[in-house]
Coordinates of C-alpha atoms in Angstrom, one line a residue:
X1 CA 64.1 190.3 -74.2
X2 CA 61.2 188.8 -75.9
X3 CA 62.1 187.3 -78.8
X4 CA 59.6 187.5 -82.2
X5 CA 58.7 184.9 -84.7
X6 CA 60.7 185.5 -87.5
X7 CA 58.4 185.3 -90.9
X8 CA 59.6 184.4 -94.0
X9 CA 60.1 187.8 -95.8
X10 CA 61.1 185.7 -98.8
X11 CA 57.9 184.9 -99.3
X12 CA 56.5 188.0 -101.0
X13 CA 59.5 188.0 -103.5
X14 CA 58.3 184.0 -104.1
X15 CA 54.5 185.5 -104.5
X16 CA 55.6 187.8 -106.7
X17 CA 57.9 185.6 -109.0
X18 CA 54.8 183.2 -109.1
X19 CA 52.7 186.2 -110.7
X20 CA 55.6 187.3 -112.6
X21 CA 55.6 183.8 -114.3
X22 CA 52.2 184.5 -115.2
X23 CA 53.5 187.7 -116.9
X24 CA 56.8 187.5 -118.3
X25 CA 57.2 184.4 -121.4
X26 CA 59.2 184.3 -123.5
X27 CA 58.2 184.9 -127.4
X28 CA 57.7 180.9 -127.8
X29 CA 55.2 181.3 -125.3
X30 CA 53.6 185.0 -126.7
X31 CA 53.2 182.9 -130.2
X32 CA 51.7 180.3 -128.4
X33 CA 49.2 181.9 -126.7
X34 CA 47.9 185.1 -128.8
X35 CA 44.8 185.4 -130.3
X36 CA 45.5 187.2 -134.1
X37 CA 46.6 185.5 -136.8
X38 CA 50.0 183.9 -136.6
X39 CA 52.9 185.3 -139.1
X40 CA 54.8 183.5 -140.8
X41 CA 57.7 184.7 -138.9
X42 CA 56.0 183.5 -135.6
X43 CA 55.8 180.0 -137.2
X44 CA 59.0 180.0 -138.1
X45 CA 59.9 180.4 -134.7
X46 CA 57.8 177.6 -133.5
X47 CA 59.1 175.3 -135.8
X48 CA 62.8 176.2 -135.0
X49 CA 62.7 175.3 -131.5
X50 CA 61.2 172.2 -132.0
X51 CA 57.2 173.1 -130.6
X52 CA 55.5 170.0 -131.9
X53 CA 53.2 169.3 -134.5
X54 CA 49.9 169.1 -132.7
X55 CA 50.3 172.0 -131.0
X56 CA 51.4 174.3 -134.1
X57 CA 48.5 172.9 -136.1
X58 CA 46.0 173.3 -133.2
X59 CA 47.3 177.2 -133.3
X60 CA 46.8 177.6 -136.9
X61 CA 43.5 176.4 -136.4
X62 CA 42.3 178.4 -133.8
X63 CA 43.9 181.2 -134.5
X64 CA 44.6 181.4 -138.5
X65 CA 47.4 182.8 -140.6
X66 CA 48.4 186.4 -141.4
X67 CA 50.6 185.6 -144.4
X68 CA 49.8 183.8 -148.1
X69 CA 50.9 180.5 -148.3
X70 CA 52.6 180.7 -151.5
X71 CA 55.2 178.8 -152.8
X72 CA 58.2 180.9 -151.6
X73 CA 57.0 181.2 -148.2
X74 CA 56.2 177.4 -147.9
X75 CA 60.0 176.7 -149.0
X76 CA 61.5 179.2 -146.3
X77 CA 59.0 177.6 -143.9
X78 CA 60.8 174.1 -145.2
X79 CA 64.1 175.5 -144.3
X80 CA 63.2 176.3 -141.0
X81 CA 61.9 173.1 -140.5
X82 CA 58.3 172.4 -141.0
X83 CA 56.9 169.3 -141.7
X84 CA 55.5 168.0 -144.2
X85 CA 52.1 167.9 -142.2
X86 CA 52.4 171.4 -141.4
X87 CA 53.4 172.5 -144.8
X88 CA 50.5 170.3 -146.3
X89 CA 47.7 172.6 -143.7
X90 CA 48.9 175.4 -144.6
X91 CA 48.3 174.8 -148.7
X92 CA 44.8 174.6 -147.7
X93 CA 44.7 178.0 -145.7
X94 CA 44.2 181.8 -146.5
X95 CA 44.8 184.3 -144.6
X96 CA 42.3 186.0 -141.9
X97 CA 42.5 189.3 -139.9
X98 CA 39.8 188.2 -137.9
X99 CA 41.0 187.8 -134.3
X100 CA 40.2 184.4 -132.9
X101 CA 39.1 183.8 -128.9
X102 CA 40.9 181.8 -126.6
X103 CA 38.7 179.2 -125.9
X104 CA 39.0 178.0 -121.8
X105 CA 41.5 174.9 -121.8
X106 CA 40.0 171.8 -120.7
X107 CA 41.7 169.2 -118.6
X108 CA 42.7 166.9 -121.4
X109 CA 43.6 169.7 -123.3
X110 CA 46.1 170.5 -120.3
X111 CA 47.3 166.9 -119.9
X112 CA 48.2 166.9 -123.4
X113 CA 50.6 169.5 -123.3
X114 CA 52.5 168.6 -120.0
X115 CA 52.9 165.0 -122.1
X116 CA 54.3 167.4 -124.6
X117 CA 56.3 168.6 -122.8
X118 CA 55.7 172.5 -123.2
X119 CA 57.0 174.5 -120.9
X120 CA 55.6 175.9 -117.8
X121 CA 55.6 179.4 -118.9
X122 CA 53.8 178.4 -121.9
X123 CA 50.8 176.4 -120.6
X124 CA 50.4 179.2 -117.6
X125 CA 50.3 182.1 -120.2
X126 CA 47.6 180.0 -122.4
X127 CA 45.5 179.3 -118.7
X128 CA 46.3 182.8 -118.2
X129 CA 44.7 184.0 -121.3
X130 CA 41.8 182.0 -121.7
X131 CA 40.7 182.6 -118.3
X132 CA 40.6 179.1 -117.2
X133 CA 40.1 177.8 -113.6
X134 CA 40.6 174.5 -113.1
X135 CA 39.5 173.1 -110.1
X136 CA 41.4 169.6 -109.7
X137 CA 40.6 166.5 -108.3
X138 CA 43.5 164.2 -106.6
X139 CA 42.9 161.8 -109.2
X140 CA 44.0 164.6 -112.4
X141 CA 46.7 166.0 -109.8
X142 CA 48.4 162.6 -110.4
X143 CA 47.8 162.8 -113.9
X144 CA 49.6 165.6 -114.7
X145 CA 52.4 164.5 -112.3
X146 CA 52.7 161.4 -113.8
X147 CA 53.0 163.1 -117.1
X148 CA 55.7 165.1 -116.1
X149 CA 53.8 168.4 -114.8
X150 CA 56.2 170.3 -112.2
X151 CA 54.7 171.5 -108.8
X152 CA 55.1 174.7 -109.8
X153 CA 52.6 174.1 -112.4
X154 CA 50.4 172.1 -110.7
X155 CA 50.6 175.1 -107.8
X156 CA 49.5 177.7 -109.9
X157 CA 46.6 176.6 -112.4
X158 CA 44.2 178.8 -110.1
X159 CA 45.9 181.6 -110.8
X160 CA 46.4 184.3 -108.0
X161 CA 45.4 187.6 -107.9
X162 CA 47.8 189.8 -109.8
X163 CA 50.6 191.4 -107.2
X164 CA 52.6 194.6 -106.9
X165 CA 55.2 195.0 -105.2
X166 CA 56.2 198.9 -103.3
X167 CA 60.2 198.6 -101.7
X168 CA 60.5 201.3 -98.9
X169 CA 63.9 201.5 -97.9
X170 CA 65.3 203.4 -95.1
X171 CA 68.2 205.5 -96.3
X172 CA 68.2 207.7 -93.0
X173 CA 71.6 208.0 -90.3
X174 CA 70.6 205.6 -88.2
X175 CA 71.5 203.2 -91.5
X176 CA 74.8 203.9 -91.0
X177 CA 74.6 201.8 -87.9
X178 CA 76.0 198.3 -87.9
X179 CA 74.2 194.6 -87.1
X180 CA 75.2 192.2 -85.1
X181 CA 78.0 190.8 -87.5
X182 CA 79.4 194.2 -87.8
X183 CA 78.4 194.7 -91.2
X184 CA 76.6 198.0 -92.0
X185 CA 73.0 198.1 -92.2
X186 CA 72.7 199.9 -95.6
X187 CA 75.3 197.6 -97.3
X188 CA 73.3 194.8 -96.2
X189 CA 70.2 196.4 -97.1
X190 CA 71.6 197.1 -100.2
X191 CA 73.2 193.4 -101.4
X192 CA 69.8 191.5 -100.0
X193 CA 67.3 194.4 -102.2
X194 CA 69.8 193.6 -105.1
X195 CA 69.5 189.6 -104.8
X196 CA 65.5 190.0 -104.5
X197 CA 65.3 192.5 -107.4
X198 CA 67.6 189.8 -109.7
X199 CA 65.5 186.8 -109.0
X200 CA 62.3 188.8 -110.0
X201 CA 60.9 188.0 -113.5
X202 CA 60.9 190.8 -116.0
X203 CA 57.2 192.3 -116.1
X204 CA 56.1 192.1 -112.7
X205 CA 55.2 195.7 -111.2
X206 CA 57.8 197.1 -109.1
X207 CA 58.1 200.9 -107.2
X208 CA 60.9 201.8 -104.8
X209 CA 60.9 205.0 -102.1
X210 CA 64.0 205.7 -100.5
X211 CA 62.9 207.7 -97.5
X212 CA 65.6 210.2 -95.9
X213 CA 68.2 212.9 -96.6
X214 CA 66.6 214.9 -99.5
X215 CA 69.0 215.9 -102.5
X216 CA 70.0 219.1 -101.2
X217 CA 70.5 217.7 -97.8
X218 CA 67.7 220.1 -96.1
X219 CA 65.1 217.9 -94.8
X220 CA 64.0 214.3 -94.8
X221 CA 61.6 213.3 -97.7
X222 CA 60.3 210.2 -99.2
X223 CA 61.5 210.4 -102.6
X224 CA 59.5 208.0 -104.6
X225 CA 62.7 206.8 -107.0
X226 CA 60.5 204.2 -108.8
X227 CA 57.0 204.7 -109.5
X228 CA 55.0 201.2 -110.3
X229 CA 55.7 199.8 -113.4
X230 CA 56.6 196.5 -115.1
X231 CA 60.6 195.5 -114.2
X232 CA 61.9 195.1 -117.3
X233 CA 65.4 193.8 -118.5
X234 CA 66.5 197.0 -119.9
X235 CA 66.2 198.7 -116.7
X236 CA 66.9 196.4 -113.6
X237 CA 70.6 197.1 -113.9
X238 CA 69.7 200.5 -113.3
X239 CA 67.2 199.7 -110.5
X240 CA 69.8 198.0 -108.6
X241 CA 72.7 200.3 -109.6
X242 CA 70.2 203.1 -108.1
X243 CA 70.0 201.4 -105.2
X244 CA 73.8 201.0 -104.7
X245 CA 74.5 204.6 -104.6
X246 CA 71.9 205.1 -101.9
X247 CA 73.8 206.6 -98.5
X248 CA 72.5 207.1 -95.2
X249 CA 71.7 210.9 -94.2
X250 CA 68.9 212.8 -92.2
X251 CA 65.6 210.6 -90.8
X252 CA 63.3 208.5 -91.6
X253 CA 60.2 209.9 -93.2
X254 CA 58.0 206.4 -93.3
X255 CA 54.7 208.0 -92.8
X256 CA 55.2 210.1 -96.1
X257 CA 57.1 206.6 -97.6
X258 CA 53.5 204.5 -96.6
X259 CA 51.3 207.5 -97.5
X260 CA 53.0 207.5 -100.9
X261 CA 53.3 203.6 -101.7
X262 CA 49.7 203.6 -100.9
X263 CA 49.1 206.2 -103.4
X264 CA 51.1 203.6 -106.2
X265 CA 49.4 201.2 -105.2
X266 CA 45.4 203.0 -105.5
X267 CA 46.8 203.2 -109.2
X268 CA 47.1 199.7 -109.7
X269 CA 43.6 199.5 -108.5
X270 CA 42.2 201.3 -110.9
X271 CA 43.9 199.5 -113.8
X272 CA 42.1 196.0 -111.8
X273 CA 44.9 194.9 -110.1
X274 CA 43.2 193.3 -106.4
X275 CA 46.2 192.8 -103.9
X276 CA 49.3 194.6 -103.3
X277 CA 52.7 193.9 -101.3
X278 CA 54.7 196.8 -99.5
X279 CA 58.0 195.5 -98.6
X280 CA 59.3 197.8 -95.6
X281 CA 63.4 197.4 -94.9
X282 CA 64.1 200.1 -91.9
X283 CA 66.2 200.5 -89.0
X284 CA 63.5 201.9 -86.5
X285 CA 59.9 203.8 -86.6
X286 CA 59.3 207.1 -88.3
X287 CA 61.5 209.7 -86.9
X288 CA 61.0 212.6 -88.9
X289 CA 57.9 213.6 -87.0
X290 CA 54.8 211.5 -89.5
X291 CA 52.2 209.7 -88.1
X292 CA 53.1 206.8 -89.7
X293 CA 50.7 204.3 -87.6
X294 CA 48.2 206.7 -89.6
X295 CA 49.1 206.1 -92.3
X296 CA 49.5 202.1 -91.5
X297 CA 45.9 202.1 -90.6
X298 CA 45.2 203.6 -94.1
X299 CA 46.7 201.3 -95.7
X300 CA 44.9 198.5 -93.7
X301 CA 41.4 199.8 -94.8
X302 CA 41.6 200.7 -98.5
X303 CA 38.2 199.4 -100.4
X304 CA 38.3 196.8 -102.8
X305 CA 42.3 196.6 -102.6
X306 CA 44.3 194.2 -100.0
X307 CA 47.5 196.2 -99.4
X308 CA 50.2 194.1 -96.9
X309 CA 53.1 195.2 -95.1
X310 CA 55.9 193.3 -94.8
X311 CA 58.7 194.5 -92.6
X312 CA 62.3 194.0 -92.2
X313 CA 63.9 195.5 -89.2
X314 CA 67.6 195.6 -89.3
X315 CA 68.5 195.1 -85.3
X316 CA 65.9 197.6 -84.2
X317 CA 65.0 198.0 -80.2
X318 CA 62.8 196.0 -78.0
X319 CA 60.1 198.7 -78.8
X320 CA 60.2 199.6 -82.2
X321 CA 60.0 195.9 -83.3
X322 CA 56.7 195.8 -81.4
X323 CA 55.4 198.6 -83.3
X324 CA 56.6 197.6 -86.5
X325 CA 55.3 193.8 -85.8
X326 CA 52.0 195.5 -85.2
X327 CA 51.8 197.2 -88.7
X328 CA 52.4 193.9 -90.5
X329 CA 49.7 191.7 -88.0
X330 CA 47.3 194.6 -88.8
X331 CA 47.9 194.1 -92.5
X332 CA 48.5 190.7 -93.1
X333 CA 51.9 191.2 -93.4
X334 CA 55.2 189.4 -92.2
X335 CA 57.6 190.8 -89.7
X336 CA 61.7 189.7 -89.1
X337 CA 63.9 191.5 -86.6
X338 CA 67.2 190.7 -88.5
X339 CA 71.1 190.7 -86.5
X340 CA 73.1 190.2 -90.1
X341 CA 73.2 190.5 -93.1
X342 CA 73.7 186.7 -93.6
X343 CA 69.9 185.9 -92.6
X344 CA 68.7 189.3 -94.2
X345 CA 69.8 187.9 -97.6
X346 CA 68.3 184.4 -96.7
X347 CA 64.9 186.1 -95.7
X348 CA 65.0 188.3 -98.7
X349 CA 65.4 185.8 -101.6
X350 CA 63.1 182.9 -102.7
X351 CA 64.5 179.6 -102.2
X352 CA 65.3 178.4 -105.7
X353 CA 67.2 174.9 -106.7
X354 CA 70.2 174.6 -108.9
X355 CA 68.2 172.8 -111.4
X356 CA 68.9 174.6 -115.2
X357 CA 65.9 175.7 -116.9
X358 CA 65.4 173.8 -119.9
X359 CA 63.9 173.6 -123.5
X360 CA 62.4 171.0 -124.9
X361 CA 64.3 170.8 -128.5
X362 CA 65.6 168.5 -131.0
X363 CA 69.2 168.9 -130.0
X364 CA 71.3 168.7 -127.1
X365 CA 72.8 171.8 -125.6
X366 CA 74.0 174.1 -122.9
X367 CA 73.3 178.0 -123.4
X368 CA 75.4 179.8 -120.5
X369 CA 73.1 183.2 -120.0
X370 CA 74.8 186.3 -120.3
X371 CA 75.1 187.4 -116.0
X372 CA 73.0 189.6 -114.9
X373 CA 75.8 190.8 -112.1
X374 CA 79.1 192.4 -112.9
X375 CA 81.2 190.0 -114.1
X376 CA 85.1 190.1 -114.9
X377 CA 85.6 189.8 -118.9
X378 CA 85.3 185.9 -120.2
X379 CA 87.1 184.4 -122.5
X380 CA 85.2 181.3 -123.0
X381 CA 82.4 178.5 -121.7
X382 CA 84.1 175.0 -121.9
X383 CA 82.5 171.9 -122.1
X384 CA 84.5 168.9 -120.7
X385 CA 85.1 166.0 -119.5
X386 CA 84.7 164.7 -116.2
X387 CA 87.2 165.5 -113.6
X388 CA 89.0 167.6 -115.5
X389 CA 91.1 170.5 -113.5
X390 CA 92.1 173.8 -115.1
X391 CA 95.6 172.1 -115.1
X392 CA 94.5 169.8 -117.5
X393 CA 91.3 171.7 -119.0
X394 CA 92.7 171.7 -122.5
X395 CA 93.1 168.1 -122.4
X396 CA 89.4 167.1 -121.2
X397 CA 87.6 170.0 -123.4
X398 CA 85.5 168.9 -126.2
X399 CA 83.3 171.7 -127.0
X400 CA 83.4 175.5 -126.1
X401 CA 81.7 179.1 -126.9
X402 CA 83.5 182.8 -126.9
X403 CA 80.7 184.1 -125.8
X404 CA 77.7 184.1 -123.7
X405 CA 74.2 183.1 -125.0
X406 CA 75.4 181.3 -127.5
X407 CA 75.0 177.2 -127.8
X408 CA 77.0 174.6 -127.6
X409 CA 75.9 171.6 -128.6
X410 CA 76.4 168.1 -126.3
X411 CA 77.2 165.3 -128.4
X412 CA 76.1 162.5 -126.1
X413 CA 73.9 161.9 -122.9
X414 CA 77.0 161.0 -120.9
X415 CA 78.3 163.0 -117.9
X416 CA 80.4 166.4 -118.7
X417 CA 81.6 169.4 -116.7
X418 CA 81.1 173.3 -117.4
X419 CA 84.1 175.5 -116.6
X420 CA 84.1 179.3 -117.0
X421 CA 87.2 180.8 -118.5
X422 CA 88.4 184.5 -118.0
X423 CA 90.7 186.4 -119.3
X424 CA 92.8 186.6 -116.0
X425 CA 92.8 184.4 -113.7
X426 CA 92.3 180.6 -113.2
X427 CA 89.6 178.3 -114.8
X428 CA 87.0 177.9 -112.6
X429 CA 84.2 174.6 -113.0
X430 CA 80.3 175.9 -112.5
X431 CA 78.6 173.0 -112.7
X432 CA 79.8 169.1 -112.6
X433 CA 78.7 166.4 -113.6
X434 CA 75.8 167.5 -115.8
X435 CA 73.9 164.7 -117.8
X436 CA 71.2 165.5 -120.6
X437 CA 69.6 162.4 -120.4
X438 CA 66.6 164.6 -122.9
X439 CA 67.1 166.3 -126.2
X440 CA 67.1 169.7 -125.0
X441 CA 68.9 173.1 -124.3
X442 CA 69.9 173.8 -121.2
X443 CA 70.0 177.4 -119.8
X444 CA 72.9 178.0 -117.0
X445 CA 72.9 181.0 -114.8
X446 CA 76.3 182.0 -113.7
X447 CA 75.1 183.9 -110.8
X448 CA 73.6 180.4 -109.2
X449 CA 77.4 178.9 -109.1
X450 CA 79.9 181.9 -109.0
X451 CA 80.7 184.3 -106.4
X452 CA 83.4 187.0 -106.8
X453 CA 85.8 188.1 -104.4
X454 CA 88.1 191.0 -104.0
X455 CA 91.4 191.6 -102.0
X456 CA 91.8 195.5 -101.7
X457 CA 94.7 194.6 -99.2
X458 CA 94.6 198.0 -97.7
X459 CA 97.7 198.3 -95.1
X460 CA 99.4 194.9 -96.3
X461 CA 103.0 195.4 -98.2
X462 CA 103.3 194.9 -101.9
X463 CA 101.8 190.9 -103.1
X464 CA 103.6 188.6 -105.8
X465 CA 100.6 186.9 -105.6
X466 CA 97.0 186.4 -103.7
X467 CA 96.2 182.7 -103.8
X468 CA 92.7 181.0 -102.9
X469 CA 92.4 177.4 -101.4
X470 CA 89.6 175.3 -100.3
X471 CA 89.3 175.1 -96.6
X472 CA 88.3 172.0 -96.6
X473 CA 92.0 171.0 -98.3
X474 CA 93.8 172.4 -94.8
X475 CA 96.3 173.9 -96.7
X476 CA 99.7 176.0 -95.5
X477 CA 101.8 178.5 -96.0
X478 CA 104.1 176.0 -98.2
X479 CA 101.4 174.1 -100.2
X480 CA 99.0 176.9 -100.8
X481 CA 100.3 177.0 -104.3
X482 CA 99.3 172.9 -104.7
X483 CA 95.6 174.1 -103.9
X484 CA 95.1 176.8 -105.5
X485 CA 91.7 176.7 -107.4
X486 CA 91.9 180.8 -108.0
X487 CA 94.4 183.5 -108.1
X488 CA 95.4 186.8 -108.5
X489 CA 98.9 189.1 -109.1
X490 CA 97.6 192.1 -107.8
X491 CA 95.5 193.3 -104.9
X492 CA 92.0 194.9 -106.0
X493 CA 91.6 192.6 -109.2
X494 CA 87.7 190.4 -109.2
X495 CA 88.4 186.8 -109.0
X496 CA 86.2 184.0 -109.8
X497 CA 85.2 181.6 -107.8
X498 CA 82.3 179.0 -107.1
X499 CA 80.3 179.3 -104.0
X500 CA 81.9 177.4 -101.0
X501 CA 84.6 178.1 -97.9
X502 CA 87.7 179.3 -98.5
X503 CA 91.4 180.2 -97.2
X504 CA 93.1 183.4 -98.5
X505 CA 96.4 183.4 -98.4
X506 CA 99.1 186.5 -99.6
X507 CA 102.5 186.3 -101.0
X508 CA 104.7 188.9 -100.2
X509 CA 106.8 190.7 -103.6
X510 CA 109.8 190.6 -100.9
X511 CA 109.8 186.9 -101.4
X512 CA 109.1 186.1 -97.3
X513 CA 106.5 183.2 -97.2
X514 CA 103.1 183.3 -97.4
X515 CA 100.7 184.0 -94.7
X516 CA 97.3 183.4 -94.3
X517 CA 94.8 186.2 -94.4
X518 CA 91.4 184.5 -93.9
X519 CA 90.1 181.0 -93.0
X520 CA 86.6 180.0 -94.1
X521 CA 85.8 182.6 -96.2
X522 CA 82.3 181.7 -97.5
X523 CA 82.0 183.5 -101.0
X524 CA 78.1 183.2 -102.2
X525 CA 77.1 182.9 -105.3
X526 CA 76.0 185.8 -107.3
X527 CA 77.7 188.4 -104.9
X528 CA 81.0 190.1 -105.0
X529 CA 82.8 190.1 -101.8
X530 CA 85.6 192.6 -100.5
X531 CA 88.1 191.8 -97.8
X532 CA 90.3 195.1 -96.8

């Protein structure tokens, strides 16, 4: 069988995230970077998270102040933490409703904030804004490297073309079909469009078509259940919630799916978006009777608009993965002929590091982000000590928070570990090891660490206990207890655990000793995992 290149799907969800850094800032980088007159509330906000002198007075220059400087509002300013510089500017200033340019950033300009160390979303917003292009020369790419500039940043001063992004999926029988690893293709479908969809920043322009079974179960449509919009925080739950309760039912209508994404996407156009990304996830070519090479070849020629399709095949035939491979080729797109669900995740989501996000600040701390999965209920973020164990946890702690999104301060640059605590369960470490060598906060994502798992136990007899040991540990029936790093008393209950390979072992209610039901369970992080 002749055997394709397999592309890098991945890369259009890593395209998109670059443009959706472009986009999506948070409100220390809106302040920064808008053009009216800053409030005093907005320079409160600087101020409190520690955005340095130069580069407040620099705003209140270009841009000018919305507020009187009188007395009372110079004291709250105090309180928040304004300098005496600051403070002393501001005296001399009255307020202006006159809107103020954003003048194009020049290269020192540039170098001067990495040295400050503002934040990547901040410095790409203000490019972004002023409509800078910088072309570089070797010599100021070490510059900025040498003053700290990450290669994200130094990858994306030219900024690209702004990207949308159209999801066809599939939701026809034929997805009811299994891949190579015997799991089902819509499941898989379903857990790799969820990972993809998380790891996208809120604002960039998303539409989904699930193309199949209409409603009333009469004939196969491409139901546009998105249009293009921003993706927003509010409703990506939703989105991939949606998405979940897709089933598989009637065919594939893809010529109607690609007929309508285009149609999306010729509204972009008109608002001056340039380039466009369909992301195609099917189990074979149309069969619902389109012409959907048609409508392939539409997409291929639309004026003044570059529209790509990018196609992932979930174990289709010899034949179809020709056609499909000729759709992307014609458009600039990828292609990937995919056996499990395994590589379909991989393929799906942009290769990311462990690495926290962080905030410059005048403090040490760790914020632990509120998950944007389906957690169990937590009952607290500990901070402790080195090679602590949850046996010993309330020995080692020396700072925690109840809840998420909340700080906790670090006393000291040395070494610590993060544990998450729930409210059943074991203790479970996220992170170890973590130094803040900086004054800064440090933003921790659960879903980079954690993966869930779930025992239904369907056909097994009643369990005292389900116990989870690292493989690595080559535990038995009689020690599994000894190496326990999670448990639960009941089948069906969410455990907790960090990503790795695991043994699963059940103990009987009848007292009988335990046996083993899975060796090298690899639990992912950010996914929930279900064994029968």
């Amino acid at each position: 069988m002749t055997r394709y290149q397999i592309h890098y799907i991945g890369s259009i969800v890593r395209m998109l995230m670059v443009t959706g850094l472009i986009l999506c800032v948070s409100s220390v980088a809106t302040t920064l970077a808008q053009t009216k007159p800053i409030s005093s509330d907005d320079l409160a906000t600087l101020v409190k998270v520690g955005i340095g002198d130069d580069v407040i007075l620099s705003r209140l220059k270009e841009n000018g102040i919305g507020f009187s400087a009188d007395e009372k509002t110079l004291q709250t300013l105090k309180a928040a933490g304004a300098s005496e510089k600051v403070l002393s500017a501001l005296k001399g200033m009255t307020p202006s409703s006159k809107p103020a340019d954003a003048k194009a950033l020049s290269f020192d300009e540039l170098l001067k904030l990495v040295n400050l160390k503002i934040g990547d979303e901040v410095i790409l917003k203000r490019i972004k804004d002023s409509g800078s292009r910088l072309d570089l020369t070797p010599e100021q790419v070490k510059q900025l490297k040498d003053g700290g500039a990450s290669d994200l940043l130094v990858a994306n001063l030219s900024a690209p073309p702004d990207l949308n992004a159209m999801i066809i999926l599939d939701c026809s029988q034929r997805m009811a079909g299994k891949l190579g690893d015997g799991s089902v293709r819509m499941n898989a479908a379903r857990n790799a469009l969820g990972a993809a969809l998380s790891a996208m920043p809120d604002g960039l322009p998303v539409g989904i078509i699930c193309c199949g079974q209409s409603p009333a179960g009469d004939r196969s449509v491409a139901n546009l259940t998105r249009p293009l919009k921003p993706l927003t925080a509010a409703d990506r739950d939703d989105v991939i919630l949606l998405l979940a309760t897709a089933s598989p039912g009637g065919k594939a209508a893809l010529a109607e799916a690609l007929n309508t994404a285009g149609k999306e996407l010729e509204k972009s156009a008109v608002k001056g978006a340039k380039g466009g990304g369909i992301l195609l996830i099917t189990a074979g070519l149309d069969d619902a009777g389109g012409d959907a090479a048609a409508a392939v070849k539409q997409l291929a020629s639309m004026p003044n608009f570059t529209a790509s399709i990018h196609v992932a095949a979930l174990g289709v035939s010899e034949g179809d993965a020709k056609q499909l491979a000729q759709w992307s080729e014609s458009t600039k797109g990828q292609f990937a002929n995919i056996t499990n669900s395994e590589e379909l995740v991989k393929l799906m989501t942009p290769k990311t590091t462990a690495t926290p996000l962080s905030t410059t600040s005048g403090r040490r701390a760790i914020k632990v982000q509120t998950p944007k999965v389906s957690m169990p209920d937590m009952s607290s973020i500990v901070l402790a000590k080195p090679d602590a164990g949850y046996g010993t946890l309330n020995s080692y702690r020396f700072a925690d928070a109840p809840k998420y999104d909340q700080e906790i301060r670090v006393p000291s640059a040395d070494p610590f570990d993060i544990w998450w605590v729930g409210k059943e369960g074991l203790p479970v470490c996220i992170v170890r090891n973590v130094e803040i060598k900086e004054r800064k906060i440090v933003d921790i994502q659960l879903e980079t660490y954690l993966g869930m798992l779930v025992v239904k136990g369907e056909g097994l007899p009643a369990a005292k206990a389900i116990v989870v040991t690292p493989s690595d540990k080559e535990s038995g029936a009689g020690t599994a207890s000894s190496y326990q790093i999670q448990s639960s008393d009941a089948f069906g209950k969410v455990m907790v655990l960090p990503s790795g390979e695991y043994d699963i072992w059940v103990f009987p209610k009848d007292g009988a000793s335990a046996s083993g039901l899975e060796k090298k369970f690899k639990i992912e992080a950010g996914k929930l995992h279900e064994i029968d």
